[in-house]
PDB file of C-alpha atoms in Angstrom:
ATOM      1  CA  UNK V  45      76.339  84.102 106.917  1.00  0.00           C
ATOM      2  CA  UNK V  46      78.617  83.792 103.847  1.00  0.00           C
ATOM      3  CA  UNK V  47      80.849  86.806 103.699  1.00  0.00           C
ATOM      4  CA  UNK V  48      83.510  87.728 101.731  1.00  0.00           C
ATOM      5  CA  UNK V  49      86.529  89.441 102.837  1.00  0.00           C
ATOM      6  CA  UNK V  50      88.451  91.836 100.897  1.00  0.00           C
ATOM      7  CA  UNK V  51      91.921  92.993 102.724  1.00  0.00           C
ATOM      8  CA  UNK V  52      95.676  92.734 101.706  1.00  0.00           C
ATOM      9  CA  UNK V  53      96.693  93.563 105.132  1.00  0.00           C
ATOM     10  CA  UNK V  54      97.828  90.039 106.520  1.00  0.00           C
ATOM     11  CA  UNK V  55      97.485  90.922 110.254  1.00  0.00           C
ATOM     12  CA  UNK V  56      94.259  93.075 110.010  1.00  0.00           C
ATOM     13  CA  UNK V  57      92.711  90.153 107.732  1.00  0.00           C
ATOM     14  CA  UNK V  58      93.334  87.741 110.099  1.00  0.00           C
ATOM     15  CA  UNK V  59      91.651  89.824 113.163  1.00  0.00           C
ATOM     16  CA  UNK V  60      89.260  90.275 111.121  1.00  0.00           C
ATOM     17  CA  UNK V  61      88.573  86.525 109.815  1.00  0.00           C
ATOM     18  CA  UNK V  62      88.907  85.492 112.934  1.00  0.00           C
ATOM     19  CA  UNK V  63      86.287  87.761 114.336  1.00  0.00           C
ATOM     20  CA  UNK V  64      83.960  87.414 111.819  1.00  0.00           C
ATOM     21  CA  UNK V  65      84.183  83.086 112.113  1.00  0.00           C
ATOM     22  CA  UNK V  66      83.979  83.686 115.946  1.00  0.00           C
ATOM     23  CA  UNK V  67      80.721  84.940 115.633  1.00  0.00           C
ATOM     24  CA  UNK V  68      79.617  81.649 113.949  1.00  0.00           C
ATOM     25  CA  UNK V  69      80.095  82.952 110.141  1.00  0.00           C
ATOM     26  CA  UNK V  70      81.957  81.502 107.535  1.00  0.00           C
ATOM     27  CA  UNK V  71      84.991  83.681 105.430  1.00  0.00           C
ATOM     28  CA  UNK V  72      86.519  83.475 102.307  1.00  0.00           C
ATOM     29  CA  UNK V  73      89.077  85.510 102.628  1.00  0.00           C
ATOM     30  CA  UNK V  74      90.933  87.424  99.090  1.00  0.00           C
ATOM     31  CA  UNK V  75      93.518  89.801  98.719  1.00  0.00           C
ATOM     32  CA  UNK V  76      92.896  91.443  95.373  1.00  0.00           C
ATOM     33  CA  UNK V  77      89.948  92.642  93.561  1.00  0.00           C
ATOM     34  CA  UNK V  78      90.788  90.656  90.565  1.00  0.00           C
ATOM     35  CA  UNK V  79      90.434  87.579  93.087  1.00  0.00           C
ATOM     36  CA  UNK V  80      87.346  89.106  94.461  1.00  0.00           C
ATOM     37  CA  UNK V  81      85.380  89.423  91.736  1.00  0.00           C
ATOM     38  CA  UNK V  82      86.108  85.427  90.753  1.00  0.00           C
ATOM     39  CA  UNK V  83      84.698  84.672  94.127  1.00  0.00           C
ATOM     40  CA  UNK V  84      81.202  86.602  93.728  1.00  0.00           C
ATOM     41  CA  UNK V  85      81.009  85.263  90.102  1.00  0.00           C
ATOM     42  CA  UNK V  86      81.015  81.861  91.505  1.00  0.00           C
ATOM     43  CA  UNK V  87      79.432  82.029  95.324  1.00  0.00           C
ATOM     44  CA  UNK V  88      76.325  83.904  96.812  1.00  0.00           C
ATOM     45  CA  UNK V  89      77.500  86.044  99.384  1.00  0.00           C
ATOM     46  CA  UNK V  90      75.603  87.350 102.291  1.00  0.00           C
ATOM     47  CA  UNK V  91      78.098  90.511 102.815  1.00  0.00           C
ATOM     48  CA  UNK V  92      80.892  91.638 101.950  1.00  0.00           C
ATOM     49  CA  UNK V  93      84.030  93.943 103.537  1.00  0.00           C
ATOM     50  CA  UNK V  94      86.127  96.470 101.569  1.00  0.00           C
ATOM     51  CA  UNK V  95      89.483  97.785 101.706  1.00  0.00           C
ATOM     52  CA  UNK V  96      89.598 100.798  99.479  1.00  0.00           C
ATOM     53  CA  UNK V  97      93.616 100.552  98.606  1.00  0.00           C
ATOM     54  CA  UNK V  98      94.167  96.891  97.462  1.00  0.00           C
ATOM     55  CA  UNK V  99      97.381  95.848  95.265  1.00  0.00           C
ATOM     56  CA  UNK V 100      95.507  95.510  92.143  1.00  0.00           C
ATOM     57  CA  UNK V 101      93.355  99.006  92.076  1.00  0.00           C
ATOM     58  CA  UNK V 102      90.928 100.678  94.259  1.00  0.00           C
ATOM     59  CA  UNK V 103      87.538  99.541  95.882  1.00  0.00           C
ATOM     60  CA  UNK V 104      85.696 102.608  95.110  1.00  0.00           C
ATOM     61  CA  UNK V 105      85.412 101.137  90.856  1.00  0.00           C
ATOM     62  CA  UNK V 106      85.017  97.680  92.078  1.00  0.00           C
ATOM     63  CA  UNK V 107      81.785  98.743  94.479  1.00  0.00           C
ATOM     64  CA  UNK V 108      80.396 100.797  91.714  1.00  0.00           C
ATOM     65  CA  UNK V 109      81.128  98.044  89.069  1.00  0.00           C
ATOM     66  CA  UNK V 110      79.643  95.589  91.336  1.00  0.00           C
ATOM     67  CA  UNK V 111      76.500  97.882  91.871  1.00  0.00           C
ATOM     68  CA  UNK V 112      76.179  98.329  87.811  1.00  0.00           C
ATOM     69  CA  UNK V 113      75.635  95.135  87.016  1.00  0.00           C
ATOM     70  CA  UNK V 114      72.789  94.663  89.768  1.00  0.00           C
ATOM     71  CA  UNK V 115      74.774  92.760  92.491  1.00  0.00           C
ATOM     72  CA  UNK V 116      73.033  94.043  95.561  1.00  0.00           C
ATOM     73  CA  UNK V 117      74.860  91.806  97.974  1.00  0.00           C
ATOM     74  CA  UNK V 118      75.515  94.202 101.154  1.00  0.00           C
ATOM     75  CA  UNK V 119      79.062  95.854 101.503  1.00  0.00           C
ATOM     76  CA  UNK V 120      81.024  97.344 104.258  1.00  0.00           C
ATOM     77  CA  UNK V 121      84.359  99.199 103.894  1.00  0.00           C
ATOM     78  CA  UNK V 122      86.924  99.123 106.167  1.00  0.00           C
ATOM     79  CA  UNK V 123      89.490 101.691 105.241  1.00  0.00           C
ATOM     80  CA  UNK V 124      92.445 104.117 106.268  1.00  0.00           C
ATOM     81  CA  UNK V 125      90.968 106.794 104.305  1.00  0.00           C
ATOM     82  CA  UNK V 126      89.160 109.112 106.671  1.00  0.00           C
ATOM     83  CA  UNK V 127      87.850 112.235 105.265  1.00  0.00           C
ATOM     84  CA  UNK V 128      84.157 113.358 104.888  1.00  0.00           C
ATOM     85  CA  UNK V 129      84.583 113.224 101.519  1.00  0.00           C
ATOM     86  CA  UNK V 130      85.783 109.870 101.715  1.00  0.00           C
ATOM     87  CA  UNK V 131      83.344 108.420 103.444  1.00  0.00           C
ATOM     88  CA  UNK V 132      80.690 110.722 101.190  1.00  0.00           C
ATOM     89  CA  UNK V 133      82.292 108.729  98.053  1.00  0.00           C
ATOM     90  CA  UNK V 134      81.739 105.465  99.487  1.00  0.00           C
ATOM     91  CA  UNK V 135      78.093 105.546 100.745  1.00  0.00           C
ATOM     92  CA  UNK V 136      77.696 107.217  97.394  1.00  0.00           C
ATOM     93  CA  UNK V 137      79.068 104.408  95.107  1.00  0.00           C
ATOM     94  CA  UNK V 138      76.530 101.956  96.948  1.00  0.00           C
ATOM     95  CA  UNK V 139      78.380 101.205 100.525  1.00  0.00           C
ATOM     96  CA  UNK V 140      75.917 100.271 103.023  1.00  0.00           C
ATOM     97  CA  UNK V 141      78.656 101.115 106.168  1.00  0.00           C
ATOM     98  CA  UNK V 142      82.110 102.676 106.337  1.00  0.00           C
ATOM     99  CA  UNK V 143      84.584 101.568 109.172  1.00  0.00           C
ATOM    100  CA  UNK V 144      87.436 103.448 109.734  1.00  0.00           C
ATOM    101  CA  UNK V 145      90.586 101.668 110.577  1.00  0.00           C
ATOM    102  CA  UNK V 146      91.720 101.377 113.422  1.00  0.00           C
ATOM    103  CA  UNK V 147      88.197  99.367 114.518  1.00  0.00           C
ATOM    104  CA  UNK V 148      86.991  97.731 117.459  1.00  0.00           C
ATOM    105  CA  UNK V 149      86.481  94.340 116.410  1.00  0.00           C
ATOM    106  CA  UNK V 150      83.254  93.835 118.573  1.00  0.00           C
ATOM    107  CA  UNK V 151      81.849  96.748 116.611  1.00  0.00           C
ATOM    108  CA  UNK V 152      82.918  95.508 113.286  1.00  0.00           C
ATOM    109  CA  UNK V 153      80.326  92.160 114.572  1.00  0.00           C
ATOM    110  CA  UNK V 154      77.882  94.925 115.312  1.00  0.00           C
ATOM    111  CA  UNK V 155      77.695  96.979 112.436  1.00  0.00           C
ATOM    112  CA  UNK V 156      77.705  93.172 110.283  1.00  0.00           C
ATOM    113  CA  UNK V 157      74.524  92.720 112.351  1.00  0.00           C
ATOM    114  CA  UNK V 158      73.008  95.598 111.630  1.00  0.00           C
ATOM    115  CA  UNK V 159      73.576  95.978 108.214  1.00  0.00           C
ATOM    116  CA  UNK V 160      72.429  92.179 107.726  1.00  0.00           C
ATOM    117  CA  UNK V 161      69.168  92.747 109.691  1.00  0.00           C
ATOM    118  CA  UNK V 162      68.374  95.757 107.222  1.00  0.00           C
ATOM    119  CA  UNK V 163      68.512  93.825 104.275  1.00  0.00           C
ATOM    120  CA  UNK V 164      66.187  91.050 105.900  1.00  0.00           C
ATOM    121  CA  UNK V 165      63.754  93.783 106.548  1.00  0.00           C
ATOM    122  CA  UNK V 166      63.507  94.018 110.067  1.00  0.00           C
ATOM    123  CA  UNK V 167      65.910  96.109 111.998  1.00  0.00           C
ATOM    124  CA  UNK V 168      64.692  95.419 115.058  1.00  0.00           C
ATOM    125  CA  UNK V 169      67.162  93.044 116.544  1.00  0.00           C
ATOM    126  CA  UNK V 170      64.242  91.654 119.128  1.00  0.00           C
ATOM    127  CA  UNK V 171      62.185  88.554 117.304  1.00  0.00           C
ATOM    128  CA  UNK V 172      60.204  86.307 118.676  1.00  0.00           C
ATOM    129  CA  UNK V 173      59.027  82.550 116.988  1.00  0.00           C
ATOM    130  CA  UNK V 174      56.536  80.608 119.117  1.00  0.00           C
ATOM    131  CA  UNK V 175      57.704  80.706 122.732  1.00  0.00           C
ATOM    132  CA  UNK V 176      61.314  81.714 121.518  1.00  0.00           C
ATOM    133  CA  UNK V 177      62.446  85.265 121.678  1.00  0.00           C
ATOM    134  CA  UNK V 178      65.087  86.349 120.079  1.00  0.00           C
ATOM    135  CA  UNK V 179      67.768  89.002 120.616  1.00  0.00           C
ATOM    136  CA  UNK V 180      69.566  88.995 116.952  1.00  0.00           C
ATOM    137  CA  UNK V 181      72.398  92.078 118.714  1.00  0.00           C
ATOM    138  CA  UNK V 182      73.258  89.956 121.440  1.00  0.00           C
ATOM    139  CA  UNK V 183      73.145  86.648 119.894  1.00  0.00           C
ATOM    140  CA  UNK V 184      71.064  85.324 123.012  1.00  0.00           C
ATOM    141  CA  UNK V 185      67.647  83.034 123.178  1.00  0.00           C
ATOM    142  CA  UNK V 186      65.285  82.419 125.600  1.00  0.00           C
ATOM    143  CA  UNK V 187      62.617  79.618 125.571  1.00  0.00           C
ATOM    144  CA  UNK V 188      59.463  80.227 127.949  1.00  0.00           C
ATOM    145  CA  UNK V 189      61.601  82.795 129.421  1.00  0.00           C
ATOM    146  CA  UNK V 190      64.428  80.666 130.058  1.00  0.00           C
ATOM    147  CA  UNK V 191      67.943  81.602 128.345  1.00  0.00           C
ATOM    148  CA  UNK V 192      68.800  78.947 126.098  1.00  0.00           C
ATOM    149  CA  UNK V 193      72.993  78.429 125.310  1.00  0.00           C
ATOM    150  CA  UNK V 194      74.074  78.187 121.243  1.00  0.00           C
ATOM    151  CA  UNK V 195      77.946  77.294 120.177  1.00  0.00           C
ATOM    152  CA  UNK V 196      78.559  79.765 117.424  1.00  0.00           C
ATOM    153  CA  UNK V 197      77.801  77.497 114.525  1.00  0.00           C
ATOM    154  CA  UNK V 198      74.431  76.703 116.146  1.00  0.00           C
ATOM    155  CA  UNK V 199      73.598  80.144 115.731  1.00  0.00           C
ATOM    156  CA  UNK V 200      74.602  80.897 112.465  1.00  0.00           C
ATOM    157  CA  UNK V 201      72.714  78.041 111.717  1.00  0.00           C
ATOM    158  CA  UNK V 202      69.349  79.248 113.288  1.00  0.00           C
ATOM    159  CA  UNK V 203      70.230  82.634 111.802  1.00  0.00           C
ATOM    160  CA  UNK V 204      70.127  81.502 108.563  1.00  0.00           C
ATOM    161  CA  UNK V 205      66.790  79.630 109.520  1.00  0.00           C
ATOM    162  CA  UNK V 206      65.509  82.968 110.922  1.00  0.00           C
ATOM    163  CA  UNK V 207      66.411  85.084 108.181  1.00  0.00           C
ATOM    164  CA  UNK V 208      64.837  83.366 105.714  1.00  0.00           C
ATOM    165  CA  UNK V 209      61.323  82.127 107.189  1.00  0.00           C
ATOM    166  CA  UNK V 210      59.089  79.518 105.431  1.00  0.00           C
ATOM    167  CA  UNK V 211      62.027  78.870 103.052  1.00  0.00           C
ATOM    168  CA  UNK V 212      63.447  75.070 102.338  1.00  0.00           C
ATOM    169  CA  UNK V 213      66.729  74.987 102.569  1.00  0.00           C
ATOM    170  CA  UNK V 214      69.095  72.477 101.440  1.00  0.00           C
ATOM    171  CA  UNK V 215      71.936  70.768 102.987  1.00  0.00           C
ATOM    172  CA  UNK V 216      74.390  72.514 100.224  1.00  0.00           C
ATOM    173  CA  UNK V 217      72.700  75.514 100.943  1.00  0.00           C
ATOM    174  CA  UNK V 218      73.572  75.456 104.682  1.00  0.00           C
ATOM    175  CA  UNK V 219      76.951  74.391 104.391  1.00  0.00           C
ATOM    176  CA  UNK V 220      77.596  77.498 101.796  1.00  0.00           C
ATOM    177  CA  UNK V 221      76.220  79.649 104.776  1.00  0.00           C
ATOM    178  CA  UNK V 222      78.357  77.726 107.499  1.00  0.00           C
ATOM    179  CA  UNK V 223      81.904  76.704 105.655  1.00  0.00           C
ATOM    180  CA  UNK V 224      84.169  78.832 103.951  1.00  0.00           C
ATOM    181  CA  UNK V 225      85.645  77.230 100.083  1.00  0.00           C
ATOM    182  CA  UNK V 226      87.505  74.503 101.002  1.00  0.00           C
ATOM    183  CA  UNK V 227      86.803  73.587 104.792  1.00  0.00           C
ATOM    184  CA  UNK V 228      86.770  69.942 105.381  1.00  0.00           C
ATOM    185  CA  UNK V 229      82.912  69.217 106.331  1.00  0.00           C
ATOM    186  CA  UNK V 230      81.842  66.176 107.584  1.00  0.00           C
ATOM    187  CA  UNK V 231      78.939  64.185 105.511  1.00  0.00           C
ATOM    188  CA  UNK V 232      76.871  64.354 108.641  1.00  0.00           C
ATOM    189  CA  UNK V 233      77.560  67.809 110.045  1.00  0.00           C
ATOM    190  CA  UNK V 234      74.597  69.649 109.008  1.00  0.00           C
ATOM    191  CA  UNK V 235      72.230  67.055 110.567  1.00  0.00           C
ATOM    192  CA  UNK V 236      74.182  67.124 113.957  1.00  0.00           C
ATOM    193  CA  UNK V 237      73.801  70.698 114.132  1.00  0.00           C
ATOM    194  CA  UNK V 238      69.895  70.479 113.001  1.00  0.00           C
ATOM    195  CA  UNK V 239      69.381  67.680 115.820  1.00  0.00           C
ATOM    196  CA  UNK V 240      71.432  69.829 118.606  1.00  0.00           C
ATOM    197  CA  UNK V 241      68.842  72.661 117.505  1.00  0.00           C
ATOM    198  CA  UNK V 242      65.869  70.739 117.826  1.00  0.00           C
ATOM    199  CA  UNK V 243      66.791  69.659 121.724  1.00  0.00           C
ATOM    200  CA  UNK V 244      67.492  72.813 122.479  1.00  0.00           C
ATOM    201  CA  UNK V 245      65.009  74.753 121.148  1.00  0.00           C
ATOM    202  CA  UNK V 246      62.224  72.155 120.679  1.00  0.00           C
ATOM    203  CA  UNK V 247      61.456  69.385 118.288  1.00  0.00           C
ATOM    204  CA  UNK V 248      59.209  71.727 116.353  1.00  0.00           C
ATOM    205  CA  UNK V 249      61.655  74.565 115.501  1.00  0.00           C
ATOM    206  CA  UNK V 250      62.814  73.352 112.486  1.00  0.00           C
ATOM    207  CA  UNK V 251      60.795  70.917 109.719  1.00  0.00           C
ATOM    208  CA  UNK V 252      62.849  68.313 107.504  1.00  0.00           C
ATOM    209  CA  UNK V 253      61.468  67.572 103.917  1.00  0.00           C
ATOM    210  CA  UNK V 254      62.984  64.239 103.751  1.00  0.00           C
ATOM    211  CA  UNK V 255      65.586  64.422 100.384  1.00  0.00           C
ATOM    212  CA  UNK V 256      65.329  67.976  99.895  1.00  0.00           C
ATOM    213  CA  UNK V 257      66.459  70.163 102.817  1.00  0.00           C
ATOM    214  CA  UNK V 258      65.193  71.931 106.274  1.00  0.00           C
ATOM    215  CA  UNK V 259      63.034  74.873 106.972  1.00  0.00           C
ATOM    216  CA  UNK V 260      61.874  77.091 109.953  1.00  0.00           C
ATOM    217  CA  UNK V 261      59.038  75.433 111.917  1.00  0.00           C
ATOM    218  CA  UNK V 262      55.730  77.777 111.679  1.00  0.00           C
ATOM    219  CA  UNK V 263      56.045  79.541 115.626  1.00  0.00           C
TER     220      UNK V 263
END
């Protein structure tokens, strides 16, 4: 996934960027709403995470700003503040989580999980796709019963495959899901990672329309 993260806290953010690209995602990282709000203007974001106190205002207006104007991309905050009422005034203004800092980083990756699995539809984290089955939690495949072994970026790759099924994708489109702005991709990359898929996980697992982009193969 594409996600956004919102945090002036220089060692927390980069825990938390690190984290989040360790599990295969790609972060733009900001540290200011005014920044924030130039990079959902310009970029379709899978999810986003929320400090509530940043240097330029609080998160609470932004997330109910954001929510006004119909933007229903999925949004986490990760915050000091710990009160009920807190928490209360975040789910209220259109949150779909609220972390409390400090946070286990493994259960930051879980709740991102979750909350992306909601907004796909299907909750359950167990999917299966021909003779693949599919534990979206614990980021593990088996083929015909056999565990099958993905780097991270193969994963977010089939993920974004999985999550939208019957869907052509492009190549753009992919590397928006894998890359954060200004990573230095390779013309190539997104066909090396399709290919690595498709001996893995069989020839049949993912369909190219030739000049237009990739798509889930029918299971």
């Amino acid at each position: 996934m594409r996600i956004l993260l919102i945090e002036d806290d220089l060692v927390l953010g980069a825990a938390v960027r690190d984290q989040v690209a360790a599990d295969g995602h790609s972060v733009d990282w900001v540290q200011r709403l005014d920044a924030a709000g130039d990079a959902l203007r310009g970029t379709a974001f899978d999810l986003v995470l929320l400090d509530l106190m940043l240097p330029d205002g609080r998160g609470i207006p932004f997330l109910r700003r954001l929510r006004a104007r119909g933007d229903v991309t999925p949004v986490i905050i990760l915050t000091a503040l710990d009160q009920i009422s807190d928490r209360i005034e975040g789910l209220n203004a259109g949150a779909d989580d609220y972390l409390v800092k400090p946070f286990d980083l493994a259960e930051l990756s879980a709740r991102i999980g979750s909350v992306a699995r909601r907004y796909a539809g299907n909750p359950n984290p167990i999917v299966t796709h021909g003779p693949l089955e599919i534990d979206l939690a614990a980021r593990s495949i088996h083929r015909d019963g056999r565990p099958v072994g993905l780097t991270a970026r193969e994963w977010a790759l089939f993920e974004a495959f999985l999550s939208r099924p019957g869907q052509l994708l492009s190549k753009a489109q992919l590397e928006d899901k894998l890359y954060a702005f200004g990573a230095e991709i390779e013309s190539n990359t997104i066909e090396v990672h399709v290919s690595r898929l498709r001996k893995k996980l069989g020839a049949e697992v993912i369909e190219t329309e030739r000049g237009l982009g990739y798509r889930l193969g029918r299971g």
